[in-house]
């Protein structure tokens, strides 16, 4: 697809026009810059010149980009990117959490793989690591989600639209992360269960064969020994199963809660809410509606009987006061 | 696919090199171009956190200098003025200007003059100046579409603006495709001739360097034709999904506004999206006829009910986990099913209320089969029928008049009178106006297949063989045109070349531009033709996408103007 760059021509015109303007306006522009540097007060040039530091976080989420080129050339105050509003800090915090959660998920994947490999050790420390990682990730997700609620803004202004959209975008990221976590967990559990069953089958077989071998000999004692060991084994298995189920239930309920909260924020792809023109129209209509409501409220407030009552009472008070003073004077 | 991909590529390129939080500013036309191919969630991924219109952006005084502004607008003088004002009082940190068509040097000069703060970082031309929602179909969404029917003397400046917009649109399409075509036009249409010549001037003279692309072995073909050569297709009622939705309810930029129906329960979706890119069910059913769609929807509902049942039947913990995993997909499926079911239900209601099955049968007979006497009887019957709506009566008389213009003028007159007496809102003389614009003398193509012997024979054969479906037997004239091009037999007499252009053999890529508007029936015909892999790829475009309501509105508007014009003269 073809494009054409007109920037060079534009810059040429701009510089030539500037040189035409400069001799006339140089005095005024220098005073303007002085004014700016002294007070930083608002002029027609916009906000104070400040270079916000580039964000060191997520490479694709830098909220304070670098500004224009040739800073030395401009004698007038170039409008560079100013400080973003406060809520941007909240959103940056959330994206830090998300980034951290992502790295932890990668670690979790590795830990899962290691735990699934057959090993001679107990596997308890692997379990521990997996548990702690999962807990950390869930904690991060919950914290991010709580912070996300703080981004909700009131009032139809342009800034609130930006906030809402940032919120939506972060909500989508969070939801994707939680789904990924769920999937990882379920595949791990499935594979673990398969492994355990295989293991317990082999053990059962061994027990069964040895049971047969010692059948004729120490009948009762062997029987009860085997029975006890079998009972103990199945107890252990059921305890473990219960623990796993408990874990799964917990994580499912936690994530379900997160997903329910997020689904209100996330855009359903392919629906009308995902259309740009629909969102623009909606903004326009809500702004209009908001304006109408405000006007109506103003009108009713002005006409309100309350105002009348209050003013009547105040006047009465004054009258009484005057009468009281008169009474004192006359007496 | 091609045009949709081009627009998406343009937008991606606009946004990818600019880091940080951005605001995208569009005008009333580019908002359609962008919304139909790019979704809000994709914009959010590219860190565009605010989308505004260029009109409303100057109202607010909030300074948001932490945002970078990306403008994507048409280079009209109106927009340039607004931009001037906004550059003089910049609200954002940086300004990146992208124009959807060619800029004049004077416009760049004006912008450079107003950029005292030097906030503009780049000025580019990205030629996404058309609305393309389907693979081989684009439109220019022009509001004053009716101007093509009016002779130049009545409103020369209006026609010039019309022509300029069309030429800009066509140029943008070819720049997006990176091709320079050989141009042919329909001889009998002045508007088509004018547009063809002006496009040729632009591509071969004024901006010859810009259009100088790598030559392939056969140049593509641009064919500019006039809607009036086939006035039948926009008048017919449609029975394939996409065309039917547009005909009965209205499809604008792939959105359906159900508010006009008015009879929906409160919690139903008021506006829905029908996009072949995003909706797999729609993609496989958009060209199917109504009966098949009904069956497919029933199948979809059954599948969905099964999934819903299994979701309700949660007994074990694994079931619970699986439910939570699959919930987003389940929700999406539910939304999709309810959307299609609503649409088909509403359309069935309309078909029932307007008795469209009977009306459409007569329409198809008028369009495809012969027999003047029987046709007259059928039309008279329907005109007498109380439950047939005014617009349907008007369409029937128009179709009859177009076909039997010269046969039995007495009966034709009787029909006009009956129509006028039956339909109170009917603007008198509209049918006659249509005949003057698109009557048999004005038409080039063989609309009813009764001009040359080959077509007559073909029609007779088809009549003997019988048709699969009485309601979809009509083939738009465009189909014949495409066949002629594929066989390399498009007559020079009817469709001459511009200037000294010439084409050896047959082209491999053809863009057909229909001045006056296209219909979804024709875009379906193009898509089906492309699917046959005949070696020629067709792309269809027009000034608007018509349904019968729009076509009649354009006719009325043109009639009103030419009447007032003749009064002035």
XYZ file of C-alpha atoms in Angstrom, chain A residues 1-7 9-11 13-14 17-18 21 44-45 47 60-63 65-70 76-85 87-88 157-159 161-162 165-166 168-169 175 179 182-183 186 193 245 248-249 252 256 259 263 267-281, chain B residues 6 9-10 13 19-21 31 34-36 38-41 43-44 47 49-53 57 60 62-68 91 93-94 102-103 105 108-109 111-113 115-127 175-176 178 207 210 213 253-255 271-273 278 317-318 321 324-325 328 331-332:
154
model
C 0.000 0.000 0.000
C 1.292 3.360 -1.005
C 1.857 6.300 1.287
C 3.421 9.690 0.841
C 5.382 11.600 3.417
C 4.756 15.342 3.387
C 6.677 16.088 6.544
C 7.669 19.945 2.759
C 5.728 20.879 5.862
C 8.889 21.544 7.862
C 7.209 25.789 4.952
C 7.131 26.021 8.708
C 7.240 31.061 7.760
C 8.883 31.221 11.139
C 7.474 35.962 11.569
C -1.331 30.407 25.714
C 1.474 27.904 25.464
C 1.271 23.669 30.812
C 5.265 -1.106 25.786
C 3.729 0.955 28.500
C 5.706 4.152 28.808
C 3.332 6.907 29.760
C 7.350 9.774 26.200
C 10.210 11.944 25.081
C 9.276 15.204 23.456
C 10.166 17.156 20.368
C 13.454 17.408 18.651
C 15.741 20.433 18.255
C 9.649 30.223 22.222
C 8.329 27.778 24.794
C 7.828 24.486 23.033
C 5.003 22.530 24.536
C 6.630 19.344 25.664
C 4.800 16.490 27.245
C 3.695 17.584 30.661
C 3.043 15.606 33.803
C 0.220 13.165 33.472
C -2.575 13.214 36.045
C -4.448 8.226 38.237
C -1.753 7.331 35.744
C -15.213 14.433 30.870
C -12.566 13.533 28.361
C -10.188 12.564 31.121
C -13.015 8.495 29.077
C -9.279 7.999 28.991
C -10.367 2.995 28.481
C -7.159 2.441 30.429
C -10.701 -1.632 30.215
C -7.369 -2.393 28.675
C -8.582 -11.524 32.637
C -7.468 -17.581 32.423
C -6.507 -21.517 35.418
C -5.470 -23.453 32.335
C -5.921 -27.608 35.428
C -3.689 -37.263 38.740
C -9.652 -30.572 45.778
C -8.794 -26.294 43.372
C -12.029 -25.131 44.971
C -11.661 -21.611 41.359
C -14.373 -16.796 39.543
C -13.573 -12.890 36.472
C -16.267 -9.173 32.962
C -15.218 -5.498 26.167
C -16.818 -8.480 24.448
C -15.110 -8.697 21.122
C -17.302 -8.631 18.055
C -20.256 -6.988 19.773
C -21.560 -3.477 19.291
C -19.653 -2.287 22.363
C -16.437 -3.075 20.520
C -17.219 -0.594 17.749
C -15.390 2.704 17.756
C -18.253 4.678 16.244
C -20.689 3.307 18.814
C -18.428 4.429 21.645
C -18.056 7.919 20.188
C -21.802 8.262 19.794
C -4.988 -2.425 3.368
C -2.315 -2.011 7.625
C -2.577 1.749 7.267
C 1.362 1.789 10.655
C 4.807 5.306 21.867
C 2.807 6.322 24.863
C -0.805 7.215 25.459
C -14.804 7.227 11.537
C -11.817 2.931 10.688
C -14.710 1.485 12.711
C -15.608 -1.077 10.111
C -10.673 -1.951 13.510
C -12.223 -2.705 16.874
C -12.094 -0.690 20.083
C -10.255 -3.441 21.922
C -7.151 0.274 19.674
C -6.760 -0.189 23.412
C -2.527 2.354 23.711
C -7.143 5.542 25.124
C -9.397 8.167 23.656
C -11.163 8.543 20.348
C -12.661 11.885 19.428
C -14.223 13.644 16.482
C -12.361 18.321 20.155
C -13.399 21.339 25.557
C -9.014 20.644 29.032
C -5.350 20.433 28.316
C -4.161 16.859 28.032
C -0.549 17.252 27.142
C 0.372 13.793 28.355
C -1.474 12.430 25.321
C -0.215 12.377 21.767
C -4.133 20.708 23.745
C 1.725 17.055 23.566
C 2.432 15.969 20.012
C -3.840 13.859 -1.513
C -2.997 17.180 0.068
C 0.462 22.396 -1.398
C 0.260 22.247 3.733
C 1.194 25.893 3.665
C -1.065 24.178 8.295
C 2.583 25.142 8.524
C 1.547 28.708 9.080
C 1.810 25.521 13.692
C 3.551 28.210 15.683
C 4.135 25.962 18.662
C 5.787 23.383 16.394
C 3.772 20.550 17.823
C 3.363 18.734 14.514
C 5.746 15.820 14.231
C 4.696 14.336 10.913
C 2.358 14.929 8.023
C 1.555 11.864 5.940
C -0.880 10.726 3.297
C -2.318 7.279 4.059
C -4.862 6.478 1.401
C -3.063 3.630 -4.305
C -3.933 1.135 -1.595
C -0.534 -0.077 -5.683
C 0.100 12.792 -10.103
C 2.768 8.874 -7.437
C 3.991 1.509 -9.865
C -21.126 0.170 8.108
C -21.899 -3.420 9.100
C -24.181 -2.256 11.891
C -27.775 -2.293 17.736
C -25.882 -5.302 16.476
C -22.827 -5.890 14.352
C -15.639 -11.290 13.148
C -15.329 -29.985 40.952
C -13.903 -30.585 37.520
C -13.481 -25.654 36.836
C -15.212 -21.155 34.717
C -12.673 -21.823 31.987
C -16.102 -16.253 28.101
C -21.022 -15.831 26.794
C -19.830 -14.952 23.313
